[in-house]
mmCIF file of C-alpha atoms in Angstrom:
data_model
loop_
_atom_site.group_PDB
_atom_site.id
_atom_site.type_symbol
_atom_site.label_atom_id
_atom_site.label_comp_id
_atom_site.label_asym_id
_atom_site.label_seq_id
_atom_site.Cartn_x
_atom_site.Cartn_y
_atom_site.Cartn_z
ATOM 1 C CA UNK A 1 -28.561 99.417 -31.735
ATOM 2 C CA UNK A 2 -28.445 98.019 -35.228
ATOM 3 C CA UNK A 3 -28.422 94.141 -35.813
ATOM 4 C CA UNK A 4 -27.305 92.276 -38.915
ATOM 5 C CA UNK A 5 -28.895 88.904 -39.842
ATOM 6 C CA UNK A 6 -28.412 86.202 -42.206
ATOM 7 C CA UNK A 7 -31.199 84.504 -44.044
ATOM 8 C CA UNK A 8 -31.860 81.972 -41.454
ATOM 9 C CA UNK A 9 -31.644 84.417 -38.639
ATOM 10 C CA UNK A 10 -34.197 86.908 -40.165
ATOM 11 C CA UNK A 11 -36.752 84.291 -40.450
ATOM 12 C CA UNK A 12 -36.282 83.230 -36.782
ATOM 13 C CA UNK A 13 -36.671 86.872 -35.545
ATOM 14 C CA UNK A 14 -39.660 87.459 -37.589
ATOM 15 C CA UNK A 15 -41.008 84.374 -35.938
ATOM 16 C CA UNK A 16 -40.261 85.452 -32.374
ATOM 17 C CA UNK A 17 -41.505 88.716 -32.877
ATOM 18 C CA UNK A 18 -44.803 87.841 -34.611
ATOM 19 C CA UNK A 19 -46.405 89.828 -37.493
ATOM 20 C CA UNK A 20 -45.642 93.366 -35.992
ATOM 21 C CA UNK A 21 -42.124 92.763 -37.253
ATOM 22 C CA UNK A 22 -42.851 90.794 -40.275
ATOM 23 C CA UNK A 23 -45.265 93.024 -41.876
ATOM 24 C CA UNK A 24 -42.659 95.696 -41.817
ATOM 25 C CA UNK A 25 -40.311 93.382 -43.781
ATOM 26 C CA UNK A 26 -41.291 94.212 -47.348
ATOM 27 C CA UNK A 27 -39.625 96.470 -49.813
ATOM 28 C CA UNK A 28 -39.799 95.038 -53.215
ATOM 29 C CA UNK A 29 -41.017 97.355 -55.822
ATOM 30 C CA UNK A 30 -44.658 97.520 -56.697
ATOM 31 C CA UNK A 31 -45.087 97.354 -60.350
ATOM 32 C CA UNK A 32 -47.504 99.576 -61.876
ATOM 33 C CA UNK A 33 -49.975 98.507 -64.457
ATOM 34 C CA UNK A 34 -48.568 98.983 -67.954
ATOM 35 C CA UNK A 35 -49.564 102.043 -69.545
ATOM 36 C CA UNK A 36 -51.857 101.797 -72.553
ATOM 37 C CA UNK A 37 -50.062 102.122 -76.026
ATOM 38 C CA UNK A 38 -51.376 103.752 -78.961
ATOM 39 C CA UNK A 39 -52.067 100.319 -80.413
ATOM 40 C CA UNK A 40 -54.046 99.296 -77.456
ATOM 41 C CA UNK A 41 -56.266 102.315 -77.161
ATOM 42 C CA UNK A 42 -59.869 101.479 -78.347
ATOM 43 C CA UNK A 43 -62.554 103.866 -79.599
ATOM 44 C CA UNK A 44 -63.969 106.059 -76.938
ATOM 45 C CA UNK A 45 -60.486 106.297 -75.036
ATOM 46 C CA UNK A 46 -60.130 108.979 -72.451
ATOM 47 C CA UNK A 47 -59.743 112.368 -73.796
ATOM 48 C CA UNK A 48 -56.648 114.135 -72.635
ATOM 49 C CA UNK A 49 -56.614 117.370 -74.191
ATOM 50 C CA UNK A 50 -57.989 119.656 -76.840
ATOM 51 C CA UNK A 51 -56.137 121.556 -79.647
ATOM 52 C CA UNK A 52 -56.071 125.283 -78.691
ATOM 53 C CA UNK A 53 -53.658 126.708 -80.982
ATOM 54 C CA UNK A 54 -52.128 125.092 -84.138
ATOM 55 C CA UNK A 55 -49.663 126.041 -86.847
ATOM 56 C CA UNK A 56 -48.702 123.345 -89.543
ATOM 57 C CA UNK A 57 -48.866 119.650 -89.845
ATOM 58 C CA UNK A 58 -49.496 118.049 -86.395
ATOM 59 C CA UNK A 59 -50.877 114.462 -86.418
ATOM 60 C CA UNK A 60 -52.281 111.940 -83.841
ATOM 61 C CA UNK A 61 -51.709 108.030 -84.556
ATOM 62 C CA UNK A 62 -53.305 105.039 -82.968
ATOM 63 C CA UNK A 63 -52.482 101.978 -84.485
ATOM 64 C CA UNK A 64 -52.509 102.256 -88.275
ATOM 65 C CA UNK A 65 -55.107 105.058 -87.868
ATOM 66 C CA UNK A 66 -53.529 108.406 -88.389
ATOM 67 C CA UNK A 67 -55.666 111.872 -88.303
ATOM 68 C CA UNK A 68 -54.568 115.376 -89.018
ATOM 69 C CA UNK A 69 -55.245 117.555 -86.142
ATOM 70 C CA UNK A 70 -57.326 120.902 -86.368
ATOM 71 C CA UNK A 71 -58.089 123.574 -83.544
ATOM 72 C CA UNK A 72 -60.919 122.114 -81.425
ATOM 73 C CA UNK A 73 -59.951 118.641 -81.885
ATOM 74 C CA UNK A 74 -59.608 116.333 -79.068
ATOM 75 C CA UNK A 75 -56.646 114.300 -78.343
ATOM 76 C CA UNK A 76 -56.859 110.863 -76.600
ATOM 77 C CA UNK A 77 -54.816 108.813 -74.149
ATOM 78 C CA UNK A 78 -52.532 106.563 -75.826
ATOM 79 C CA UNK A 79 -52.407 108.526 -79.117
ATOM 80 C CA UNK A 80 -48.939 109.333 -80.570
ATOM 81 C CA UNK A 81 -48.758 112.995 -81.343
ATOM 82 C CA UNK A 82 -46.205 114.115 -83.836
ATOM 83 C CA UNK A 83 -45.322 117.677 -85.053
ATOM 84 C CA UNK A 84 -43.619 118.287 -88.326
ATOM 85 C CA UNK A 85 -40.322 120.143 -88.414
ATOM 86 C CA UNK A 86 -42.050 123.541 -88.774
ATOM 87 C CA UNK A 87 -45.378 122.894 -86.911
ATOM 88 C CA UNK A 88 -46.368 123.677 -83.548
ATOM 89 C CA UNK A 89 -49.502 122.996 -81.428
ATOM 90 C CA UNK A 90 -50.899 124.171 -78.005
ATOM 91 C CA UNK A 91 -53.087 121.585 -76.255
ATOM 92 C CA UNK A 92 -55.364 122.402 -73.151
ATOM 93 C CA UNK A 93 -55.494 119.605 -70.871
ATOM 94 C CA UNK A 94 -58.775 118.560 -69.089
ATOM 95 C CA UNK A 95 -57.368 119.768 -65.834
ATOM 96 C CA UNK A 96 -57.053 123.421 -66.989
ATOM 97 C CA UNK A 97 -53.185 122.909 -68.079
ATOM 98 C CA UNK A 98 -51.260 123.319 -71.201
ATOM 99 C CA UNK A 99 -48.897 121.198 -73.208
ATOM 100 C CA UNK A 100 -47.265 123.142 -75.932
ATOM 101 C CA UNK A 101 -45.856 120.876 -78.713
ATOM 102 C CA UNK A 102 -42.766 122.339 -80.309
ATOM 103 C CA UNK A 103 -41.312 121.504 -83.950
ATOM 104 C CA UNK A 104 -40.095 118.159 -84.756
ATOM 105 C CA UNK A 105 -41.695 116.687 -81.225
ATOM 106 C CA UNK A 106 -43.124 113.350 -80.775
ATOM 107 C CA UNK A 107 -44.956 112.466 -77.368
ATOM 108 C CA UNK A 108 -47.678 109.925 -75.946
ATOM 109 C CA UNK A 109 -49.856 110.884 -72.999
ATOM 110 C CA UNK A 110 -49.799 107.459 -71.442
ATOM 111 C CA UNK A 111 -52.121 108.050 -68.243
ATOM 112 C CA UNK A 112 -54.456 110.913 -67.690
ATOM 113 C CA UNK A 113 -57.218 111.243 -65.226
ATOM 114 C CA UNK A 114 -58.680 114.469 -63.955
ATOM 115 C CA UNK A 115 -61.916 113.658 -61.850
ATOM 116 C CA UNK A 116 -60.636 115.466 -58.786
ATOM 117 C CA UNK A 117 -59.462 112.532 -57.030
ATOM 118 C CA UNK A 118 -56.353 111.246 -55.203
ATOM 119 C CA UNK A 119 -55.939 109.139 -58.222
ATOM 120 C CA UNK A 120 -55.833 111.968 -60.870
ATOM 121 C CA UNK A 121 -52.567 111.536 -62.958
ATOM 122 C CA UNK A 122 -50.883 112.760 -65.822
ATOM 123 C CA UNK A 123 -47.967 110.738 -67.540
ATOM 124 C CA UNK A 124 -46.548 111.986 -70.683
ATOM 125 C CA UNK A 125 -43.686 109.907 -72.630
ATOM 126 C CA UNK A 126 -41.463 112.275 -74.440
ATOM 127 C CA UNK A 127 -39.883 110.385 -77.470
ATOM 128 C CA UNK A 128 -38.175 113.355 -78.828
ATOM 129 C CA UNK A 129 -38.203 116.902 -78.980
ATOM 130 C CA UNK A 130 -39.594 119.421 -76.545
ATOM 131 C CA UNK A 131 -42.740 120.459 -74.969
ATOM 132 C CA UNK A 132 -43.967 123.386 -72.694
ATOM 133 C CA UNK A 133 -46.047 122.040 -69.834
ATOM 134 C CA UNK A 134 -48.070 124.201 -67.622
ATOM 135 C CA UNK A 135 -49.680 122.227 -64.820
ATOM 136 C CA UNK A 136 -53.209 122.421 -64.208
ATOM 137 C CA UNK A 137 -55.462 121.051 -61.003
ATOM 138 C CA UNK A 138 -53.708 117.503 -60.944
ATOM 139 C CA UNK A 139 -50.704 119.470 -59.014
ATOM 140 C CA UNK A 140 -53.228 119.965 -56.359
ATOM 141 C CA UNK A 141 -55.155 116.744 -56.168
ATOM 142 C CA UNK A 142 -52.167 114.316 -56.795
ATOM 143 C CA UNK A 143 -48.906 116.159 -57.313
ATOM 144 C CA UNK A 144 -46.746 112.945 -57.415
ATOM 145 C CA UNK A 145 -49.043 111.581 -60.409
ATOM 146 C CA UNK A 146 -47.875 114.292 -62.796
ATOM 147 C CA UNK A 147 -44.758 113.239 -64.699
ATOM 148 C CA UNK A 148 -42.795 113.509 -67.764
ATOM 149 C CA UNK A 149 -41.018 110.288 -68.661
ATOM 150 C CA UNK A 150 -38.156 110.176 -71.260
ATOM 151 C CA UNK A 151 -35.687 107.384 -72.203
ATOM 152 C CA UNK A 152 -33.107 108.544 -69.686
ATOM 153 C CA UNK A 153 -35.197 110.322 -66.653
ATOM 154 C CA UNK A 154 -38.565 110.974 -65.042
ATOM 155 C CA UNK A 155 -39.496 114.662 -64.255
ATOM 156 C CA UNK A 156 -41.863 115.461 -61.511
ATOM 157 C CA UNK A 157 -43.572 118.620 -60.842
ATOM 158 C CA UNK A 158 -44.271 121.268 -58.028
ATOM 159 C CA UNK A 159 -46.841 123.443 -59.518
ATOM 160 C CA UNK A 160 -44.841 124.178 -62.645
ATOM 161 C CA UNK A 161 -44.295 125.778 -65.996
ATOM 162 C CA UNK A 162 -41.383 123.848 -67.466
ATOM 163 C CA UNK A 163 -39.803 122.766 -70.709
ATOM 164 C CA UNK A 164 -38.523 119.162 -71.008
ATOM 165 C CA UNK A 165 -36.398 118.354 -73.940
ATOM 166 C CA UNK A 166 -35.185 115.024 -75.574
ATOM 167 C CA UNK A 167 -32.303 116.123 -77.634
ATOM 168 C CA UNK A 168 -31.712 113.639 -80.504
ATOM 169 C CA UNK A 169 -28.284 112.607 -81.568
ATOM 170 C CA UNK A 170 -28.911 114.436 -84.913
ATOM 171 C CA UNK A 171 -29.626 117.850 -83.382
ATOM 172 C CA UNK A 172 -26.876 117.416 -80.413
ATOM 173 C CA UNK A 173 -24.152 117.381 -83.164
ATOM 174 C CA UNK A 174 -25.705 119.999 -84.992
ATOM 175 C CA UNK A 175 -25.983 122.296 -81.690
ATOM 176 C CA UNK A 176 -22.672 121.033 -80.137
ATOM 177 C CA UNK A 177 -24.575 119.781 -76.917
ATOM 178 C CA UNK A 178 -24.568 116.249 -75.394
ATOM 179 C CA UNK A 179 -27.549 113.887 -76.353
ATOM 180 C CA UNK A 180 -30.035 113.249 -73.443
ATOM 181 C CA UNK A 181 -32.927 114.868 -71.409
ATOM 182 C CA UNK A 182 -33.108 118.527 -70.396
ATOM 183 C CA UNK A 183 -35.599 120.503 -68.077
ATOM 184 C CA UNK A 184 -35.912 124.194 -67.970
ATOM 185 C CA UNK A 185 -37.964 125.728 -65.367
ATOM 186 C CA UNK A 186 -39.804 128.734 -66.051
ATOM 187 C CA UNK A 187 -42.029 128.991 -63.019
ATOM 188 C CA UNK A 188 -42.345 126.534 -59.791
ATOM 189 C CA UNK A 189 -40.196 123.697 -59.810
ATOM 190 C CA UNK A 190 -39.488 120.178 -61.003
ATOM 191 C CA UNK A 191 -37.381 117.289 -59.507
ATOM 192 C CA UNK A 192 -35.452 115.129 -62.044
ATOM 193 C CA UNK A 193 -34.974 111.730 -61.137
ATOM 194 C CA UNK A 194 -32.922 108.802 -62.455
ATOM 195 C CA UNK A 195 -33.048 105.628 -60.413
ATOM 196 C CA UNK A 196 -32.664 106.588 -56.567
ATOM 197 C CA UNK A 197 -30.926 109.771 -57.648
ATOM 198 C CA UNK A 198 -32.957 113.127 -57.685
ATOM 199 C CA UNK A 199 -32.048 116.765 -58.554
ATOM 200 C CA UNK A 200 -34.616 119.727 -57.785
ATOM 201 C CA UNK A 201 -34.841 122.457 -60.273
ATOM 202 C CA UNK A 202 -35.669 125.912 -59.424
ATOM 203 C CA UNK A 203 -37.017 128.761 -61.928
ATOM 204 C CA UNK A 204 -34.355 129.960 -64.369
ATOM 205 C CA UNK A 205 -32.490 126.836 -64.019
ATOM 206 C CA UNK A 206 -31.683 123.871 -66.572
ATOM 207 C CA UNK A 207 -31.268 120.157 -65.398
ATOM 208 C CA UNK A 208 -29.617 117.497 -67.477
ATOM 209 C CA UNK A 209 -29.375 113.940 -67.791
ATOM 210 C CA UNK A 210 -27.254 112.164 -70.430
ATOM 211 C CA UNK A 211 -28.547 109.654 -72.795
ATOM 212 C CA UNK A 212 -28.187 106.104 -71.471
ATOM 213 C CA UNK A 213 -24.735 105.066 -72.269
ATOM 214 C CA UNK A 214 -24.155 102.624 -75.231
ATOM 215 C CA UNK A 215 -21.182 100.903 -73.330
ATOM 216 C CA UNK A 216 -22.646 99.391 -70.165
ATOM 217 C CA UNK A 217 -19.756 99.845 -67.771
ATOM 218 C CA UNK A 218 -20.580 100.316 -64.052
ATOM 219 C CA UNK A 219 -18.018 103.225 -64.039
ATOM 220 C CA UNK A 220 -20.283 105.064 -66.468
ATOM 221 C CA UNK A 221 -23.029 105.225 -64.327
ATOM 222 C CA UNK A 222 -21.556 108.462 -62.596
ATOM 223 C CA UNK A 223 -21.955 110.457 -65.847
ATOM 224 C CA UNK A 224 -25.778 109.363 -65.900
ATOM 225 C CA UNK A 225 -26.642 111.391 -62.705
ATOM 226 C CA UNK A 226 -29.017 114.551 -63.204
ATOM 227 C CA UNK A 227 -26.885 117.851 -62.936
ATOM 228 C CA UNK A 228 -27.752 121.478 -63.074
ATOM 229 C CA UNK A 229 -26.280 123.336 -66.238
ATOM 230 C CA UNK A 230 -24.444 126.814 -65.924
ATOM 231 C CA UNK A 231 -26.526 128.269 -68.721
ATOM 232 C CA UNK A 232 -29.513 127.792 -70.698
ATOM 233 C CA UNK A 233 -28.637 125.720 -73.748
ATOM 234 C CA UNK A 234 -28.723 127.540 -77.408
ATOM 235 C CA UNK A 235 -31.347 125.159 -78.753
ATOM 236 C CA UNK A 236 -34.079 126.557 -76.274
ATOM 237 C CA UNK A 237 -35.985 129.021 -78.313
ATOM 238 C CA UNK A 238 -39.501 130.520 -77.757
ATOM 239 C CA UNK A 239 -42.254 129.107 -79.791
ATOM 240 C CA UNK A 240 -44.915 130.966 -81.800
ATOM 241 C CA UNK A 241 -47.443 130.874 -79.141
ATOM 242 C CA UNK A 242 -44.882 131.422 -76.186
ATOM 243 C CA UNK A 243 -46.118 135.211 -75.663
ATOM 244 C CA UNK A 244 -49.680 134.100 -74.982
ATOM 245 C CA UNK A 245 -48.423 131.352 -72.956
ATOM 246 C CA UNK A 246 -46.320 133.681 -70.811
ATOM 247 C CA UNK A 247 -49.290 135.463 -70.011
ATOM 248 C CA UNK A 248 -51.462 132.400 -69.248
ATOM 249 C CA UNK A 249 -48.867 131.067 -67.143
ATOM 250 C CA UNK A 250 -49.093 134.256 -64.665
ATOM 251 C CA UNK A 251 -52.653 133.108 -63.886
ATOM 252 C CA UNK A 252 -52.661 129.518 -64.616
ATOM 253 C CA UNK A 253 -52.788 128.388 -60.975
ATOM 254 C CA UNK A 254 -55.455 130.689 -60.428
ATOM 255 C CA UNK A 255 -57.437 129.584 -63.363
ATOM 256 C CA UNK A 256 -56.951 125.937 -62.801
ATOM 257 C CA UNK A 257 -58.211 126.411 -59.076
ATOM 258 C CA UNK A 258 -61.180 128.265 -60.207
ATOM 259 C CA UNK A 259 -62.042 125.525 -62.748
ATOM 260 C CA UNK A 260 -61.565 122.860 -59.960
ATOM 261 C CA UNK A 261 -63.929 124.759 -57.555
ATOM 262 C CA UNK A 262 -66.573 124.948 -60.301
ATOM 263 C CA UNK A 263 -66.206 121.205 -60.710
ATOM 264 C CA UNK A 264 -66.521 120.551 -57.120
ATOM 265 C CA UNK A 265 -69.777 122.575 -57.070
ATOM 266 C CA UNK A 266 -71.394 120.772 -59.936
ATOM 267 C CA UNK A 267 -74.363 118.425 -59.131
ATOM 268 C CA UNK A 268 -72.457 115.316 -60.062
ATOM 269 C CA UNK A 269 -69.646 116.314 -57.623
ATOM 270 C CA UNK A 270 -72.184 117.139 -55.019
ATOM 271 C CA UNK A 271 -74.121 114.062 -55.191
ATOM 272 C CA UNK A 272 -70.728 112.134 -55.126
ATOM 273 C CA UNK A 273 -69.812 113.952 -51.889
ATOM 274 C CA UNK A 274 -66.043 113.806 -52.917
ATOM 275 C CA UNK A 275 -63.799 114.535 -50.214
ATOM 276 C CA UNK A 276 -60.262 113.594 -49.091
ATOM 277 C CA UNK A 277 -60.673 111.204 -46.267
ATOM 278 C CA UNK A 278 -57.348 110.247 -44.880
ATOM 279 C CA UNK A 279 -59.122 107.820 -42.245
ATOM 280 C CA UNK A 280 -61.043 106.045 -44.715
ATOM 281 C CA UNK A 281 -57.992 105.577 -46.934
ATOM 282 C CA UNK A 282 -55.926 104.558 -44.134
ATOM 283 C CA UNK A 283 -58.413 101.860 -43.045
ATOM 284 C CA UNK A 284 -58.800 100.513 -46.328
ATOM 285 C CA UNK A 285 -54.920 100.275 -46.706
ATOM 286 C CA UNK A 286 -54.713 98.502 -43.479
ATOM 287 C CA UNK A 287 -57.553 96.116 -44.293
ATOM 288 C CA UNK A 288 -55.631 95.293 -47.623
ATOM 289 C CA UNK A 289 -52.562 94.667 -45.637
ATOM 290 C CA UNK A 290 -54.163 92.661 -43.016
ATOM 291 C CA UNK A 291 -56.309 90.552 -45.432
ATOM 292 C CA UNK A 292 -53.007 89.615 -47.455
ATOM 293 C CA UNK A 293 -51.217 88.528 -43.871
ATOM 294 C CA UNK A 294 -54.247 86.222 -43.284
ATOM 295 C CA UNK A 295 -54.170 84.772 -46.797
ATOM 296 C CA UNK A 296 -50.464 84.392 -46.376
ATOM 297 C CA UNK A 297 -49.784 86.263 -49.810
ATOM 298 C CA UNK A 298 -46.359 87.322 -49.172
ATOM 299 C CA UNK A 299 -46.004 89.049 -52.544
ATOM 300 C CA UNK A 300 -49.227 91.026 -52.051
ATOM 301 C CA UNK A 301 -47.850 92.332 -48.777
ATOM 302 C CA UNK A 302 -44.347 93.289 -50.355
ATOM 303 C CA UNK A 303 -46.234 95.146 -53.182
ATOM 304 C CA UNK A 304 -47.746 97.508 -50.519
ATOM 305 C CA UNK A 305 -44.453 98.941 -49.738
ATOM 306 C CA UNK A 306 -42.158 101.138 -51.624
ATOM 307 C CA UNK A 307 -39.009 100.134 -53.020
ATOM 308 C CA UNK A 308 -37.255 102.790 -51.061
ATOM 309 C CA UNK A 309 -39.217 102.322 -47.997
ATOM 310 C CA UNK A 310 -37.435 103.001 -44.496
ATOM 311 C CA UNK A 311 -38.337 100.588 -41.754
ATOM 312 C CA UNK A 312 -37.603 100.255 -38.099
ATOM 313 C CA UNK A 313 -38.885 97.847 -35.303
ATOM 314 C CA UNK A 314 -38.259 98.699 -31.701
ATOM 315 C CA UNK A 315 -38.307 95.361 -29.816
ATOM 316 C CA UNK A 316 -38.346 94.615 -26.199
ATOM 317 C CA UNK A 317 -35.383 92.962 -24.767
ATOM 318 C CA UNK A 318 -35.005 91.302 -21.427
ATOM 319 C CA UNK A 319 -35.785 93.862 -18.736
ATOM 320 C CA UNK A 320 -38.328 95.782 -20.962
ATOM 321 C CA UNK A 321 -35.529 97.885 -22.628
ATOM 322 C CA UNK A 322 -36.082 98.684 -26.173
ATOM 323 C CA UNK A 323 -33.661 97.988 -29.113
ATOM 324 C CA UNK A 324 -34.016 99.446 -32.481
ATOM 325 C CA UNK A 325 -33.815 97.113 -35.661
ATOM 326 C CA UNK A 326 -33.268 98.823 -38.953
ATOM 327 C CA UNK A 327 -33.431 96.574 -42.014
ATOM 328 C CA UNK A 328 -32.262 96.977 -45.529
ATOM 329 C CA UNK A 329 -34.049 96.334 -48.720
ATOM 330 C CA UNK A 330 -33.059 92.611 -49.284
ATOM 331 C CA UNK A 331 -33.320 91.925 -45.460
ATOM 332 C CA UNK A 332 -36.796 93.116 -45.509
ATOM 333 C CA UNK A 333 -37.920 91.017 -48.773
ATOM 334 C CA UNK A 334 -36.169 87.985 -47.087
ATOM 335 C CA UNK A 335 -37.736 88.326 -43.656
ATOM 336 C CA UNK A 336 -41.263 88.511 -45.173
ATOM 337 C CA UNK A 337 -41.120 85.592 -47.234
ATOM 338 C CA UNK A 338 -39.431 83.428 -44.504
ATOM 339 C CA UNK A 339 -41.968 84.587 -41.957
ATOM 340 C CA UNK A 340 -44.845 83.623 -44.077
ATOM 341 C CA UNK A 341 -43.604 80.000 -44.464
ATOM 342 C CA UNK A 342 -44.046 79.351 -40.688
ATOM 343 C CA UNK A 343 -47.042 81.271 -39.887
ATOM 344 C CA UNK A 344 -50.264 79.441 -38.784
ATOM 345 C CA UNK A 345 -53.465 80.341 -36.966
ATOM 346 C CA UNK A 346 -52.915 83.860 -37.277
ATOM 347 C CA UNK A 347 -55.342 86.451 -35.859
ATOM 348 C CA UNK A 348 -55.535 90.113 -35.118
ATOM 349 C CA UNK A 349 -57.561 93.076 -34.260
ATOM 350 C CA UNK A 350 -56.848 96.842 -34.615
ATOM 351 C CA UNK A 351 -57.588 98.543 -31.233
ATOM 352 C CA UNK A 352 -57.652 101.955 -32.736
ATOM 353 C CA UNK A 353 -56.531 103.894 -35.840
ATOM 354 C CA UNK A 354 -55.735 107.515 -36.680
ATOM 355 C CA UNK A 355 -54.723 109.207 -40.011
ATOM 356 C CA UNK A 356 -53.893 112.707 -41.042
ATOM 357 C CA UNK A 357 -52.994 114.464 -44.094
ATOM 358 C CA UNK A 358 -49.350 115.519 -44.501
ATOM 359 C CA UNK A 359 -48.923 117.649 -47.294
ATOM 360 C CA UNK A 360 -45.325 118.765 -46.992
ATOM 361 C CA UNK A 361 -45.857 121.818 -49.209
ATOM 362 C CA UNK A 362 -48.834 123.097 -47.292
ATOM 363 C CA UNK A 363 -51.511 122.923 -50.231
ATOM 364 C CA UNK A 364 -54.482 120.722 -50.510
ATOM 365 C CA UNK A 365 -52.989 117.844 -52.293
ATOM 366 C CA UNK A 366 -54.458 114.450 -51.033
ATOM 367 C CA UNK A 367 -51.420 112.251 -51.653
ATOM 368 C CA UNK A 368 -49.490 111.894 -48.335
ATOM 369 C CA UNK A 369 -51.128 110.283 -45.090
ATOM 370 C CA UNK A 370 -49.409 109.710 -41.650
ATOM 371 C CA UNK A 371 -50.820 106.654 -40.213
ATOM 372 C CA UNK A 372 -50.936 105.381 -36.631
ATOM 373 C CA UNK A 373 -52.643 102.062 -35.445
ATOM 374 C CA UNK A 374 -52.429 99.954 -32.366
ATOM 375 C CA UNK A 375 -52.698 96.115 -33.197
ATOM 376 C CA UNK A 376 -53.074 92.988 -31.072
ATOM 377 C CA UNK A 377 -51.807 89.924 -32.778
ATOM 378 C CA UNK A 378 -51.434 86.088 -32.010
ATOM 379 C CA UNK A 379 -50.721 83.024 -33.730
ATOM 380 C CA UNK A 380 -48.022 80.373 -34.128
ATOM 381 C CA UNK A 381 -44.612 81.219 -35.804
ATOM 382 C CA UNK A 382 -42.740 77.962 -36.562
ATOM 383 C CA UNK A 383 -44.920 75.873 -34.016
ATOM 384 C CA UNK A 384 -44.216 78.474 -31.256
ATOM 385 C CA UNK A 385 -47.315 80.595 -30.023
ATOM 386 C CA UNK A 386 -47.058 84.189 -29.567
ATOM 387 C CA UNK A 387 -49.443 87.175 -28.570
ATOM 388 C CA UNK A 388 -48.434 90.889 -28.222
ATOM 389 C CA UNK A 389 -49.672 94.362 -28.836
ATOM 390 C CA UNK A 390 -47.927 97.002 -30.910
ATOM 391 C CA UNK A 391 -48.108 100.566 -32.348
ATOM 392 C CA UNK A 392 -47.645 100.699 -35.895
ATOM 393 C CA UNK A 393 -46.933 103.971 -37.677
ATOM 394 C CA UNK A 394 -46.635 104.406 -41.448
ATOM 395 C CA UNK A 395 -46.150 107.148 -43.885
ATOM 396 C CA UNK A 396 -48.195 106.642 -47.031
ATOM 397 C CA UNK A 397 -47.813 107.995 -50.474
ATOM 398 C CA UNK A 398 -49.916 107.961 -53.440
ATOM 399 C CA UNK A 399 -47.806 106.850 -56.260
ATOM 400 C CA UNK A 400 -49.206 105.848 -59.776
ATOM 401 C CA UNK A 401 -52.803 105.927 -58.288
ATOM 402 C CA UNK A 402 -51.783 103.393 -55.403
ATOM 403 C CA UNK A 403 -51.191 104.076 -51.860
ATOM 404 C CA UNK A 404 -47.731 102.555 -50.644
ATOM 405 C CA UNK A 405 -45.885 102.769 -47.461
ATOM 406 C CA UNK A 406 -42.735 104.826 -47.889
ATOM 407 C CA UNK A 407 -41.842 104.561 -44.148
ATOM 408 C CA UNK A 408 -42.910 102.069 -41.597
ATOM 409 C CA UNK A 409 -42.235 101.838 -37.609
ATOM 410 C CA UNK A 410 -43.368 99.280 -35.183
ATOM 411 C CA UNK A 411 -42.922 99.457 -31.450
ATOM 412 C CA UNK A 412 -43.618 96.646 -29.161
ATOM 413 C CA UNK A 413 -45.906 97.591 -26.289
#
C-alpha cells in the first residue's frame, strides 16, 4: 500500500506516528566540506605521493610557488601537478598505489588519507590529459572513498588498474573523437557516475561521458549519460614506463596488502588498537541522530541521510494490520521540517542495538554497515501526546569520510 500526501498531510502523519516515522523523513544531500585547493594549502600539507619515475619537465604548483619535480620528491595534497607535452612521471602513493602522469596532463590530489581507517580516501581532480591509476590499500579500507573527478563524471574503483582521460577540444578535433571523459580499465573494474546514472566498466572496456553541453536544453541530457565504447580510442597509447607498470599491476594487490599488514603490526598501530568496530560506529551515528532530534535541528538530521536514500515506514492501522509507506525525496524533506515545528517534550531510549559489516564484495573494507535498533519514543506532536516502540533498520555507507544512511526502514511494534 503506497500513500501520497500533500505538505500539510505529511506534517500531520509525522505527528501521529511520532519520531519513528519522522527521523526517516530526511533525504536532502549531505554536503562535503570543500576540498583544499592549491592556493589554500599551507606548508606542511599532507604528503600524497613520491616521484618514482620521471622524464621531462613535470612541475607542482601551490599558489604562486612552483617547483620542478625530481625523482624522490614528495607531492602534496592541493598541489597542481602539470606535465609538459613530452613529459611523464610515475608517483607512488602513500597507500602503495600508483598514479602515472601522461604527457600534457594536469591534475590535483584534492583529498588523501592513508591511515588504515574507514576515513581513508583519495580524490583526484583530473583537469586535462590522462593518468594511469593503480589502486593501493585505500581500495580495501574505504573503497567508496577512492575517486577520480572530472568536469563531466566521477569515477569510482573496485580494486583497479585504469586510465581516466579528459580529452581536450584541441585533441578531440585532432583525433576525430568527441570531447569528454574516458576511462579504460586494465584490471579490476570502475564505476562511472553522472548524477544518478552509473555505468560499470570491466577489464578491456572503455567508458565515455560527453563534455557538458554548451547549450543547456533538457533534451541534451540524454547524450550526457555514460556509455561503453565499441573499441579503445586511438589516443590511448602506452607511456614510457608502462612495461614496468604492467609488471607492478600484476602484484599490486598483494604488495599493497603486505604494506598494510606491516603498518598494522607497527608499534603505533598496536598502541592505537585500531579495529573496524561496526557496533561502535553504529552507536556513534545513532547518538548523533538522537542528539539532533532532541535539539530540534532538522538540517542536521537531513544531512545524516543520503540524497538517494530509500525509506519505508511500516505503520499499524486499526486492527493491528501493518501498512507500508514509501516516501520520495521531496516528501521526506518536507515531513522532517514539518514534524520538527510541532515537536515538544521529546524523550527516547534505545532498548538494544546490533550492527554488522556488509561488504558486498567479500573483502575487508569497513565502509558498509547494517544496523538494527529497537527504540521507545514519547513526546508531544502538535499538542498531542504519543508513545510507541519501533524497530529501526539502517544501511550505512561511508561516503567522503562521513557515515550516512542510504536505506532506512521503521516498523511500529
